[in-house]
DNA sequence: AATGAATGAGACTTCATTCAT
DNA sequence: TATGAATGAAGTCTCATTCAT
């Protein structure tokens, strides 16, 4: 008996997280109501509260799921390769942004809105630190000057480019990223 | 109409807009209540509604005031000089961000949150287009390759750097901006 | 000095009462705001309150003015004639309704809405009793059977016809009134 | 959807409509507050808004329910008989007014107050047209002259009599109606 | 597990009225 | 006399959350 129920339960929870993420990204966190989520997920209010004890809990779960996914992405990327070049880092970053566009909209939104302070500060910081560590490594290995400062500049720039990409349908990410990469020395061989 | 009334009215309105901007930037637009604004401004709820017919109207007024200020900044900048170099553009941009830090937090927040769609879309677009035009001019005059694409990259990067600066007290803007400028050819003479 | 000021004062008061009546009739008493009245009358809020100490006071003044007008109408009607026939009564009634259409809309509205109970009960009753007395006299003099009951029926019917007339632009009052009169014996000579 | 929920829901909704009608009739639509309704119905404010999305919606629902009831009354009346005489029409009309006195007060009030224009215009018109059709039929069948004009006169008169009846406890409706009927030719045999 | 009825605090907004000038 | 700034109580409506079934 247990397995079937656990599966159903998990399916419902995943659905809630997915729908919640979509709505939070589209309308913002505050304007999205728990009722909207339940309705779009096709479940009752009560059931949603059986799974998550509050709206904040839903938000946190969304972040935690996406942190796991992001980390998995980077782990795969590392394992399947000898090291991460700057080139690979940036491509991996935008691949993730493309695949999880709603999450990144929400991430950037909350980081700015001060809601962070109350609910997902730690999760935001964790994501930032994961990226920062990997990137700094890249830059050190690539023997680029001022790796710390360059990491700050690059992370900020990537955030900016990602946002423009997320907000404008026609934003030419690939070209822009190419232009960005041209400003950094390329490894000899590909 | 008598001067005295106009002055009083203007004083109250400016106060509301200032306090509103501060609170919107600190807590986000939705979580900030009209009552919070009135209380922090030291006026009654009713008075606020004598001047602004809705919360959205307060937001719009804040944007319009800041658009005027930004445009004035750039106009002064132009007049006092023969042309705007990339260097000057970026310094001017960050000067504005520093002086109006709360506005820029709000700007970036709303652009992401979808609240834009309902209330200040036009204002956001206007700000974007003002900056884009000036920057593209710079790049053309500096004879930089791909000025259109570079403008996109640079605007996005500046947004990213501005955000990191706005969110982290200790962010070394000056150093980061310096590093950024090094990636572009400098005009021969200063 | 006094005369001029008194005139001005009176003109303003009359304007307020006129505008108030129009708005009360168009929107209903409760939905009409004091501000609406002041604006449409082209005066300030404060001035309105110099003349009338409350919204209810404005309403009461409107009723009192119209009661005086109605009574004057009937007095003139009597004086200029030997007696009032049913025919004359009805024609006089509708003449008044036509000339003071907004007042009668308001009158019927308030009589039904329960607002009467709080503010103008006495005025409403006075108007009713004035009409009832005159009409009963008519019926007695015309030697109609059941003058009391007929008065009730006729007053009610006239109210109904007046309302339909007030609410429908194209209501054929004259024809309807003619039809009504045919149900009563006509005095031999005109 | 489970029956139990439906029953509970329906019970609450009917209660709200009943209490709402009573209060609207007693105080008028505008002066009656949603809180008054909720309190008198013994439920919370929030629950009321679970079922009706606005105060106007409550009003509309009240009208729709009463329109259904009125139509049902007339349908029954027709079925159980070969045709509707004028006599029957009037008796049926006043039976309905007696049984639904609060609704009719509200109906007459709103028709005059201009609130109609915004919210229940259609419903008001529907009620008027239902009565008008039936009555005109009666008059045609009874071979009364000017059936169209007579219908207008009679509907107006009935409205007036109904209002006096609704507003004065001691109004002798039966006698007045009797007197009214005497002005029309009676069918020979019953 | 699942439902949706029910709650109540609190949000936005309105408006009669007062007050300083 | 005349203005409109200022007030605050009260109204409509929302929404996260709990509860009975």
PDB file of N, CA and C in Angstrom, chain A residues 24-28 30-31 104-105 108-115 128 145-146 149-153 155-164 166-168 171-172 175-177 179-180 182-184, chain B residues 24-31 104-105 108-115 128 145-146 149-150 152-153 155-164 166-168 171-172 175-177 179-180 182-184:
ATOM      1  N   UNK A  24       4.223  32.118  -9.195  1.00  0.00           N
ATOM      2  CA  UNK A  24       5.092  33.093  -8.529  1.00  0.00           C
ATOM      3  C   UNK A  24       5.894  33.874  -9.566  1.00  0.00           C
ATOM      4  N   UNK A  25       6.367  33.165 -10.576  1.00  0.00           N
ATOM      5  CA  UNK A  25       7.197  33.841 -11.585  1.00  0.00           C
ATOM      6  C   UNK A  25       6.353  34.796 -12.420  1.00  0.00           C
ATOM      7  N   UNK A  26       5.144  34.399 -12.704  1.00  0.00           N
ATOM      8  CA  UNK A  26       4.314  35.230 -13.578  1.00  0.00           C
ATOM      9  C   UNK A  26       3.757  36.456 -12.869  1.00  0.00           C
ATOM     10  N   UNK A  27       3.335  36.256 -11.607  1.00  0.00           N
ATOM     11  CA  UNK A  27       2.639  37.357 -10.917  1.00  0.00           C
ATOM     12  C   UNK A  27       3.439  37.983  -9.792  1.00  0.00           C
ATOM     13  N   UNK A  28       4.513  37.349  -9.423  1.00  0.00           N
ATOM     14  CA  UNK A  28       5.213  37.753  -8.217  1.00  0.00           C
ATOM     15  C   UNK A  28       4.725  36.922  -7.030  1.00  0.00           C
ATOM     16  N   UNK A  30       3.981  37.785  -3.666  1.00  0.00           N
ATOM     17  CA  UNK A  30       2.866  38.298  -2.861  1.00  0.00           C
ATOM     18  C   UNK A  30       1.530  38.237  -3.592  1.00  0.00           C
ATOM     19  N   UNK A  31       1.454  38.696  -4.815  1.00  0.00           N
ATOM     20  CA  UNK A  31       0.152  38.704  -5.485  1.00  0.00           C
ATOM     21  C   UNK A  31      -0.391  37.313  -5.800  1.00  0.00           C
ATOM     22  N   UNK A 104      14.422  31.276 -12.279  1.00  0.00           N
ATOM     23  CA  UNK A 104      15.381  32.388 -12.238  1.00  0.00           C
ATOM     24  C   UNK A 104      14.668  33.735 -12.170  1.00  0.00           C
ATOM     25  N   UNK A 105      13.523  33.827 -12.815  1.00  0.00           N
ATOM     26  CA  UNK A 105      12.755  35.058 -12.656  1.00  0.00           C
ATOM     27  C   UNK A 105      12.401  35.257 -11.181  1.00  0.00           C
ATOM     28  N   UNK A 108      15.590  36.179  -9.044  1.00  0.00           N
ATOM     29  CA  UNK A 108      16.009  37.579  -9.161  1.00  0.00           C
ATOM     30  C   UNK A 108      14.980  38.516  -8.530  1.00  0.00           C
ATOM     31  N   UNK A 109      13.721  38.181  -8.698  1.00  0.00           N
ATOM     32  CA  UNK A 109      12.652  39.004  -8.135  1.00  0.00           C
ATOM     33  C   UNK A 109      12.755  39.071  -6.621  1.00  0.00           C
ATOM     34  N   UNK A 110      12.853  37.913  -5.995  1.00  0.00           N
ATOM     35  CA  UNK A 110      12.865  37.886  -4.536  1.00  0.00           C
ATOM     36  C   UNK A 110      14.139  38.489  -3.975  1.00  0.00           C
ATOM     37  N   UNK A 111      15.248  38.275  -4.677  1.00  0.00           N
ATOM     38  CA  UNK A 111      16.503  38.834  -4.183  1.00  0.00           C
ATOM     39  C   UNK A 111      16.387  40.348  -4.067  1.00  0.00           C
ATOM     40  N   UNK A 112      15.604  40.957  -4.963  1.00  0.00           N
ATOM     41  CA  UNK A 112      15.467  42.407  -4.944  1.00  0.00           C
ATOM     42  C   UNK A 112      14.359  42.897  -4.019  1.00  0.00           C
ATOM     43  N   UNK A 113      13.375  42.040  -3.777  1.00  0.00           N
ATOM     44  CA  UNK A 113      12.143  42.576  -3.203  1.00  0.00           C
ATOM     45  C   UNK A 113      12.156  42.666  -1.689  1.00  0.00           C
ATOM     46  N   UNK A 114      13.180  42.152  -1.070  1.00  0.00           N
ATOM     47  CA  UNK A 114      13.197  42.212   0.373  1.00  0.00           C
ATOM     48  C   UNK A 114      12.407  41.083   1.004  1.00  0.00           C
ATOM     49  N   UNK A 115      11.591  40.394   0.198  1.00  0.00           N
ATOM     50  CA  UNK A 115      10.900  39.228   0.731  1.00  0.00           C
ATOM     51  C   UNK A 115      11.939  38.192   1.158  1.00  0.00           C
ATOM     52  N   UNK A 128      24.053  31.712  -4.714  1.00  0.00           N
ATOM     53  CA  UNK A 128      25.107  32.653  -5.079  1.00  0.00           C
ATOM     54  C   UNK A 128      26.485  32.073  -4.789  1.00  0.00           C
ATOM     55  N   UNK A 145      43.905  37.645 -14.458  1.00  0.00           N
ATOM     56  CA  UNK A 145      44.281  38.572 -13.398  1.00  0.00           C
ATOM     57  C   UNK A 145      43.068  38.966 -12.556  1.00  0.00           C
ATOM     58  N   UNK A 146      43.289  39.310 -11.338  1.00  0.00           N
ATOM     59  CA  UNK A 146      42.218  39.708 -10.407  1.00  0.00           C
ATOM     60  C   UNK A 146      41.050  38.726 -10.400  1.00  0.00           C
ATOM     61  N   UNK A 149      37.927  39.839  -8.303  1.00  0.00           N
ATOM     62  CA  UNK A 149      37.190  40.960  -8.853  1.00  0.00           C
ATOM     63  C   UNK A 149      36.489  40.576 -10.155  1.00  0.00           C
ATOM     64  N   UNK A 150      37.203  39.822 -10.962  1.00  0.00           N
ATOM     65  CA  UNK A 150      36.605  39.372 -12.217  1.00  0.00           C
ATOM     66  C   UNK A 150      35.373  38.505 -11.941  1.00  0.00           C
ATOM     67  N   UNK A 151      35.443  37.700 -10.914  1.00  0.00           N
ATOM     68  CA  UNK A 151      34.294  36.856 -10.564  1.00  0.00           C
ATOM     69  C   UNK A 151      33.096  37.736 -10.227  1.00  0.00           C
ATOM     70  N   UNK A 152      33.345  38.761  -9.451  1.00  0.00           N
ATOM     71  CA  UNK A 152      32.242  39.661  -9.106  1.00  0.00           C
ATOM     72  C   UNK A 152      31.654  40.306 -10.349  1.00  0.00           C
ATOM     73  N   UNK A 153      32.539  40.808 -11.189  1.00  0.00           N
ATOM     74  CA  UNK A 153      32.066  41.471 -12.412  1.00  0.00           C
ATOM     75  C   UNK A 153      31.286  40.505 -13.287  1.00  0.00           C
ATOM     76  N   UNK A 155      29.852  37.584 -12.526  1.00  0.00           N
ATOM     77  CA  UNK A 155      28.578  37.114 -11.956  1.00  0.00           C
ATOM     78  C   UNK A 155      27.492  38.182 -12.117  1.00  0.00           C
ATOM     79  N   UNK A 156      27.876  39.402 -11.840  1.00  0.00           N
ATOM     80  CA  UNK A 156      26.906  40.480 -11.982  1.00  0.00           C
ATOM     81  C   UNK A 156      26.466  40.602 -13.434  1.00  0.00           C
ATOM     82  N   UNK A 157      27.424  40.567 -14.340  1.00  0.00           N
ATOM     83  CA  UNK A 157      27.081  40.711 -15.749  1.00  0.00           C
ATOM     84  C   UNK A 157      26.172  39.566 -16.197  1.00  0.00           C
ATOM     85  N   UNK A 158      26.513  38.368 -15.766  1.00  0.00           N
ATOM     86  CA  UNK A 158      25.680  37.234 -16.161  1.00  0.00           C
ATOM     87  C   UNK A 158      24.258  37.399 -15.619  1.00  0.00           C
ATOM     88  N   UNK A 159      24.147  37.880 -14.389  1.00  0.00           N
ATOM     89  CA  UNK A 159      22.810  38.145 -13.851  1.00  0.00           C
ATOM     90  C   UNK A 159      22.061  39.123 -14.747  1.00  0.00           C
ATOM     91  N   UNK A 160      22.761  40.169 -15.128  1.00  0.00           N
ATOM     92  CA  UNK A 160      22.107  41.171 -15.967  1.00  0.00           C
ATOM     93  C   UNK A 160      21.679  40.597 -17.301  1.00  0.00           C
ATOM     94  N   UNK A 161      22.605  39.900 -17.944  1.00  0.00           N
ATOM     95  CA  UNK A 161      22.268  39.328 -19.249  1.00  0.00           C
ATOM     96  C   UNK A 161      21.126  38.322 -19.099  1.00  0.00           C
ATOM     97  N   UNK A 162      21.199  37.517 -18.072  1.00  0.00           N
ATOM     98  CA  UNK A 162      20.134  36.527 -17.860  1.00  0.00           C
ATOM     99  C   UNK A 162      18.785  37.226 -17.706  1.00  0.00           C
ATOM    100  N   UNK A 163      18.761  38.300 -16.958  1.00  0.00           N
ATOM    101  CA  UNK A 163      17.480  39.002 -16.771  1.00  0.00           C
ATOM    102  C   UNK A 163      16.951  39.553 -18.086  1.00  0.00           C
ATOM    103  N   UNK A 164      17.822  40.184 -18.843  1.00  0.00           N
ATOM    104  CA  UNK A 164      17.336  40.703 -20.128  1.00  0.00           C
ATOM    105  C   UNK A 164      16.826  39.561 -21.001  1.00  0.00           C
ATOM    106  N   UNK A 166      15.557  36.760 -19.917  1.00  0.00           N
ATOM    107  CA  UNK A 166      14.306  36.238 -19.363  1.00  0.00           C
ATOM    108  C   UNK A 166      13.129  37.159 -19.653  1.00  0.00           C
ATOM    109  N   UNK A 167      13.424  38.434 -19.799  1.00  0.00           N
ATOM    110  CA  UNK A 167      12.319  39.381 -19.942  1.00  0.00           C
ATOM    111  C   UNK A 167      11.980  39.733 -21.384  1.00  0.00           C
ATOM    112  N   UNK A 168      12.957  39.584 -22.277  1.00  0.00           N
ATOM    113  CA  UNK A 168      12.679  39.924 -23.670  1.00  0.00           C
ATOM    114  C   UNK A 168      12.709  38.671 -24.529  1.00  0.00           C
ATOM    115  N   UNK A 171      15.590  38.546 -27.146  1.00  0.00           N
ATOM    116  CA  UNK A 171      16.962  38.901 -26.769  1.00  0.00           C
ATOM    117  C   UNK A 171      17.960  37.905 -27.353  1.00  0.00           C
ATOM    118  N   UNK A 172      18.982  38.404 -28.067  1.00  0.00           N
ATOM    119  CA  UNK A 172      19.934  37.500 -28.738  1.00  0.00           C
ATOM    120  C   UNK A 172      21.014  37.016 -27.784  1.00  0.00           C
ATOM    121  N   UNK A 175      24.446  35.577 -29.267  1.00  0.00           N
ATOM    122  CA  UNK A 175      25.352  36.599 -29.781  1.00  0.00           C
ATOM    123  C   UNK A 175      25.969  37.409 -28.652  1.00  0.00           C
ATOM    124  N   UNK A 176      25.136  37.794 -27.724  1.00  0.00           N
ATOM    125  CA  UNK A 176      25.631  38.613 -26.615  1.00  0.00           C
ATOM    126  C   UNK A 176      26.658  37.845 -25.797  1.00  0.00           C
ATOM    127  N   UNK A 177      26.376  36.582 -25.554  1.00  0.00           N
ATOM    128  CA  UNK A 177      27.322  35.774 -24.786  1.00  0.00           C
ATOM    129  C   UNK A 177      28.635  35.626 -25.563  1.00  0.00           C
ATOM    130  N   UNK A 179      29.909  37.727 -27.631  1.00  0.00           N
ATOM    131  CA  UNK A 179      30.605  39.003 -27.491  1.00  0.00           C
ATOM    132  C   UNK A 179      31.271  39.110 -26.124  1.00  0.00           C
ATOM    133  N   UNK A 180      30.587  38.641 -25.132  1.00  0.00           N
ATOM    134  CA  UNK A 180      31.138  38.686 -23.786  1.00  0.00           C
ATOM    135  C   UNK A 180      32.398  37.831 -23.686  1.00  0.00           C
ATOM    136  N   UNK A 182      34.420  37.036 -25.915  1.00  0.00           N
ATOM    137  CA  UNK A 182      35.555  37.592 -26.666  1.00  0.00           C
ATOM    138  C   UNK A 182      36.403  38.521 -25.806  1.00  0.00           C
ATOM    139  N   UNK A 183      35.848  38.969 -24.708  1.00  0.00           N
ATOM    140  CA  UNK A 183      36.612  39.878 -23.854  1.00  0.00           C
ATOM    141  C   UNK A 183      37.547  39.126 -22.910  1.00  0.00           C
ATOM    142  N   UNK A 184      37.495  37.816 -22.966  1.00  0.00           N
ATOM    143  CA  UNK A 184      38.354  37.020 -22.100  1.00  0.00           C
ATOM    144  C   UNK A 184      39.243  36.139 -22.975  1.00  0.00           C
TER     145      UNK A 184
ATOM    146  N   UNK B  24       8.583  51.035  -0.576  1.00  0.00           N
ATOM    147  CA  UNK B  24       8.477  50.100  -1.699  1.00  0.00           C
ATOM    148  C   UNK B  24       9.822  49.416  -1.950  1.00  0.00           C
ATOM    149  N   UNK B  25      10.887  50.198  -1.854  1.00  0.00           N
ATOM    150  CA  UNK B  25      12.210  49.621  -2.125  1.00  0.00           C
ATOM    151  C   UNK B  25      12.614  48.645  -1.030  1.00  0.00           C
ATOM    152  N   UNK B  26      12.255  48.969   0.182  1.00  0.00           N
ATOM    153  CA  UNK B  26      12.673  48.107   1.295  1.00  0.00           C
ATOM    154  C   UNK B  26      11.874  46.817   1.370  1.00  0.00           C
ATOM    155  N   UNK B  27      10.558  46.931   1.160  1.00  0.00           N
ATOM    156  CA  UNK B  27       9.700  45.745   1.369  1.00  0.00           C
ATOM    157  C   UNK B  27       9.130  45.156   0.100  1.00  0.00           C
ATOM    158  N   UNK B  28       9.281  45.844  -0.984  1.00  0.00           N
ATOM    159  CA  UNK B  28       8.579  45.441  -2.189  1.00  0.00           C
ATOM    160  C   UNK B  28       7.258  46.187  -2.285  1.00  0.00           C
ATOM    161  N   UNK B  29       6.734  46.251  -3.476  1.00  0.00           N
ATOM    162  CA  UNK B  29       5.525  47.031  -3.703  1.00  0.00           C
ATOM    163  C   UNK B  29       4.303  46.416  -3.009  1.00  0.00           C
ATOM    164  N   UNK B  30       4.023  45.173  -3.289  1.00  0.00           N
ATOM    165  CA  UNK B  30       2.821  44.549  -2.724  1.00  0.00           C
ATOM    166  C   UNK B  30       2.813  44.513  -1.204  1.00  0.00           C
ATOM    167  N   UNK B  31       3.875  44.081  -0.580  1.00  0.00           N
ATOM    168  CA  UNK B  31       3.837  43.989   0.875  1.00  0.00           C
ATOM    169  C   UNK B  31       3.765  45.343   1.577  1.00  0.00           C
ATOM    170  N   UNK B 104      16.159  52.655  -7.939  1.00  0.00           N
ATOM    171  CA  UNK B 104      16.644  51.600  -8.828  1.00  0.00           C
ATOM    172  C   UNK B 104      16.318  50.210  -8.298  1.00  0.00           C
ATOM    173  N   UNK B 105      16.335  50.062  -6.992  1.00  0.00           N
ATOM    174  CA  UNK B 105      15.896  48.769  -6.441  1.00  0.00           C
ATOM    175  C   UNK B 105      14.452  48.510  -6.869  1.00  0.00           C
ATOM    176  N   UNK B 108      14.200  47.699 -10.689  1.00  0.00           N
ATOM    177  CA  UNK B 108      14.589  46.338 -11.058  1.00  0.00           C
ATOM    178  C   UNK B 108      13.592  45.317 -10.519  1.00  0.00           C
ATOM    179  N   UNK B 109      13.098  45.576  -9.331  1.00  0.00           N
ATOM    180  CA  UNK B 109      12.140  44.667  -8.705  1.00  0.00           C
ATOM    181  C   UNK B 109      10.875  44.560  -9.553  1.00  0.00           C
ATOM    182  N   UNK B 110      10.303  45.697  -9.885  1.00  0.00           N
ATOM    183  CA  UNK B 110       9.038  45.669 -10.615  1.00  0.00           C
ATOM    184  C   UNK B 110       9.207  45.125 -12.025  1.00  0.00           C
ATOM    185  N   UNK B 111      10.341  45.433 -12.623  1.00  0.00           N
ATOM    186  CA  UNK B 111      10.551  44.931 -13.978  1.00  0.00           C
ATOM    187  C   UNK B 111      10.465  43.401 -13.989  1.00  0.00           C
ATOM    188  N   UNK B 112      10.883  42.803 -12.888  1.00  0.00           N
ATOM    189  CA  UNK B 112      10.872  41.333 -12.832  1.00  0.00           C
ATOM    190  C   UNK B 112       9.546  40.774 -12.333  1.00  0.00           C
ATOM    191  N   UNK B 113       8.815  41.557 -11.563  1.00  0.00           N
ATOM    192  CA  UNK B 113       7.747  40.940 -10.781  1.00  0.00           C
ATOM    193  C   UNK B 113       6.434  40.776 -11.519  1.00  0.00           C
ATOM    194  N   UNK B 114       6.343  41.319 -12.712  1.00  0.00           N
ATOM    195  CA  UNK B 114       5.074  41.172 -13.404  1.00  0.00           C
ATOM    196  C   UNK B 114       4.078  42.232 -12.990  1.00  0.00           C
ATOM    197  N   UNK B 115       4.342  42.901 -11.868  1.00  0.00           N
ATOM    198  CA  UNK B 115       3.481  44.011 -11.480  1.00  0.00           C
ATOM    199  C   UNK B 115       3.580  45.099 -12.549  1.00  0.00           C
ATOM    200  N   UNK B 128      14.311  52.494 -20.034  1.00  0.00           N
ATOM    201  CA  UNK B 128      15.198  51.627 -20.812  1.00  0.00           C
ATOM    202  C   UNK B 128      15.593  52.293 -22.123  1.00  0.00           C
ATOM    203  N   UNK B 145      33.066  48.041 -32.604  1.00  0.00           N
ATOM    204  CA  UNK B 145      32.389  47.088 -33.488  1.00  0.00           C
ATOM    205  C   UNK B 145      31.071  46.610 -32.865  1.00  0.00           C
ATOM    206  N   UNK B 146      30.138  46.241 -33.688  1.00  0.00           N
ATOM    207  CA  UNK B 146      28.821  45.750 -33.216  1.00  0.00           C
ATOM    208  C   UNK B 146      28.183  46.664 -32.175  1.00  0.00           C
ATOM    209  N   UNK B 149      24.866  45.305 -30.571  1.00  0.00           N
ATOM    210  CA  UNK B 149      25.026  44.156 -29.697  1.00  0.00           C
ATOM    211  C   UNK B 149      25.794  44.547 -28.427  1.00  0.00           C
ATOM    212  N   UNK B 150      26.797  45.382 -28.612  1.00  0.00           N
ATOM    213  CA  UNK B 150      27.557  45.831 -27.444  1.00  0.00           C
ATOM    214  C   UNK B 150      26.657  46.614 -26.489  1.00  0.00           C
ATOM    215  N   UNK B 152      23.524  46.156 -25.995  1.00  0.00           N
ATOM    216  CA  UNK B 152      22.725  45.179 -25.237  1.00  0.00           C
ATOM    217  C   UNK B 152      23.540  44.540 -24.127  1.00  0.00           C
ATOM    218  N   UNK B 153      24.737  44.125 -24.484  1.00  0.00           N
ATOM    219  CA  UNK B 153      25.586  43.486 -23.492  1.00  0.00           C
ATOM    220  C   UNK B 153      25.902  44.434 -22.346  1.00  0.00           C
ATOM    221  N   UNK B 155      24.362  47.254 -21.380  1.00  0.00           N
ATOM    222  CA  UNK B 155      23.206  47.625 -20.551  1.00  0.00           C
ATOM    223  C   UNK B 155      22.870  46.504 -19.576  1.00  0.00           C
ATOM    224  N   UNK B 156      22.894  45.290 -20.082  1.00  0.00           N
ATOM    225  CA  UNK B 156      22.597  44.156 -19.217  1.00  0.00           C
ATOM    226  C   UNK B 156      23.637  44.060 -18.116  1.00  0.00           C
ATOM    227  N   UNK B 157      24.891  44.188 -18.496  1.00  0.00           N
ATOM    228  CA  UNK B 157      25.957  44.077 -17.494  1.00  0.00           C
ATOM    229  C   UNK B 157      25.833  45.168 -16.450  1.00  0.00           C
ATOM    230  N   UNK B 158      25.541  46.372 -16.914  1.00  0.00           N
ATOM    231  CA  UNK B 158      25.397  47.462 -15.950  1.00  0.00           C
ATOM    232  C   UNK B 158      24.233  47.199 -15.001  1.00  0.00           C
ATOM    233  N   UNK B 159      23.139  46.682 -15.530  1.00  0.00           N
ATOM    234  CA  UNK B 159      22.019  46.325 -14.651  1.00  0.00           C
ATOM    235  C   UNK B 159      22.483  45.334 -13.595  1.00  0.00           C
ATOM    236  N   UNK B 160      23.236  44.333 -14.045  1.00  0.00           N
ATOM    237  CA  UNK B 160      23.690  43.318 -13.103  1.00  0.00           C
ATOM    238  C   UNK B 160      24.606  43.917 -12.050  1.00  0.00           C
ATOM    239  N   UNK B 161      25.571  44.697 -12.491  1.00  0.00           N
ATOM    240  CA  UNK B 161      26.505  45.292 -11.533  1.00  0.00           C
ATOM    241  C   UNK B 161      25.758  46.233 -10.585  1.00  0.00           C
ATOM    242  N   UNK B 162      24.850  46.997 -11.136  1.00  0.00           N
ATOM    243  CA  UNK B 162      24.077  47.909 -10.285  1.00  0.00           C
ATOM    244  C   UNK B 162      23.320  47.128  -9.213  1.00  0.00           C
ATOM    245  N   UNK B 163      22.737  46.050  -9.597  1.00  0.00           N
ATOM    246  CA  UNK B 163      21.984  45.268  -8.619  1.00  0.00           C
ATOM    247  C   UNK B 163      22.888  44.726  -7.520  1.00  0.00           C
ATOM    248  N   UNK B 164      24.007  44.176  -7.911  1.00  0.00           N
ATOM    249  CA  UNK B 164      24.909  43.657  -6.873  1.00  0.00           C
ATOM    250  C   UNK B 164      25.359  44.781  -5.964  1.00  0.00           C
ATOM    251  N   UNK B 166      23.646  47.496  -5.314  1.00  0.00           N
ATOM    252  CA  UNK B 166      22.515  47.924  -4.490  1.00  0.00           C
ATOM    253  C   UNK B 166      22.231  46.946  -3.360  1.00  0.00           C
ATOM    254  N   UNK B 167      22.560  45.681  -3.592  1.00  0.00           N
ATOM    255  CA  UNK B 167      22.180  44.676  -2.598  1.00  0.00           C
ATOM    256  C   UNK B 167      23.280  44.370  -1.596  1.00  0.00           C
ATOM    257  N   UNK B 168      24.532  44.602  -1.979  1.00  0.00           N
ATOM    258  CA  UNK B 168      25.615  44.288  -1.059  1.00  0.00           C
ATOM    259  C   UNK B 168      26.302  45.570  -0.623  1.00  0.00           C
ATOM    260  N   UNK B 171      29.983  45.942  -1.767  1.00  0.00           N
ATOM    261  CA  UNK B 171      30.355  45.647  -3.157  1.00  0.00           C
ATOM    262  C   UNK B 171      31.303  46.724  -3.698  1.00  0.00           C
ATOM    263  N   UNK B 172      32.453  46.322  -4.229  1.00  0.00           N
ATOM    264  CA  UNK B 172      33.458  47.292  -4.680  1.00  0.00           C
ATOM    265  C   UNK B 172      33.149  47.827  -6.077  1.00  0.00           C
ATOM    266  N   UNK B 175      36.054  49.485  -8.277  1.00  0.00           N
ATOM    267  CA  UNK B 175      37.015  48.530  -8.837  1.00  0.00           C
ATOM    268  C   UNK B 175      36.391  47.725  -9.963  1.00  0.00           C
ATOM    269  N   UNK B 176      35.173  47.273  -9.723  1.00  0.00           N
ATOM    270  CA  UNK B 176      34.521  46.436 -10.727  1.00  0.00           C
ATOM    271  C   UNK B 176      34.279  47.236 -12.004  1.00  0.00           C
ATOM    272  N   UNK B 177      33.855  48.475 -11.832  1.00  0.00           N
ATOM    273  CA  UNK B 177      33.623  49.304 -13.013  1.00  0.00           C
ATOM    274  C   UNK B 177      34.941  49.536 -13.751  1.00  0.00           C
ATOM    275  N   UNK B 179      37.465  47.597 -13.887  1.00  0.00           N
ATOM    276  CA  UNK B 179      37.766  46.353 -14.605  1.00  0.00           C
ATOM    277  C   UNK B 179      36.930  46.247 -15.869  1.00  0.00           C
ATOM    278  N   UNK B 180      35.718  46.644 -15.751  1.00  0.00           N
ATOM    279  CA  UNK B 180      34.824  46.579 -16.904  1.00  0.00           C
ATOM    280  C   UNK B 180      35.312  47.502 -18.017  1.00  0.00           C
ATOM    281  N   UNK B 182      38.196  48.482 -18.632  1.00  0.00           N
ATOM    282  CA  UNK B 182      39.437  48.010 -19.257  1.00  0.00           C
ATOM    283  C   UNK B 182      39.172  47.109 -20.461  1.00  0.00           C
ATOM    284  N   UNK B 183      37.987  46.583 -20.529  1.00  0.00           N
ATOM    285  CA  UNK B 183      37.663  45.686 -21.642  1.00  0.00           C
ATOM    286  C   UNK B 183      37.278  46.462 -22.898  1.00  0.00           C
ATOM    287  N   UNK B 184      37.230  47.779 -22.766  1.00  0.00           N
ATOM    288  CA  UNK B 184      36.865  48.589 -23.926  1.00  0.00           C
ATOM    289  C   UNK B 184      38.016  49.538 -24.236  1.00  0.00           C
TER     290      UNK B 184
END
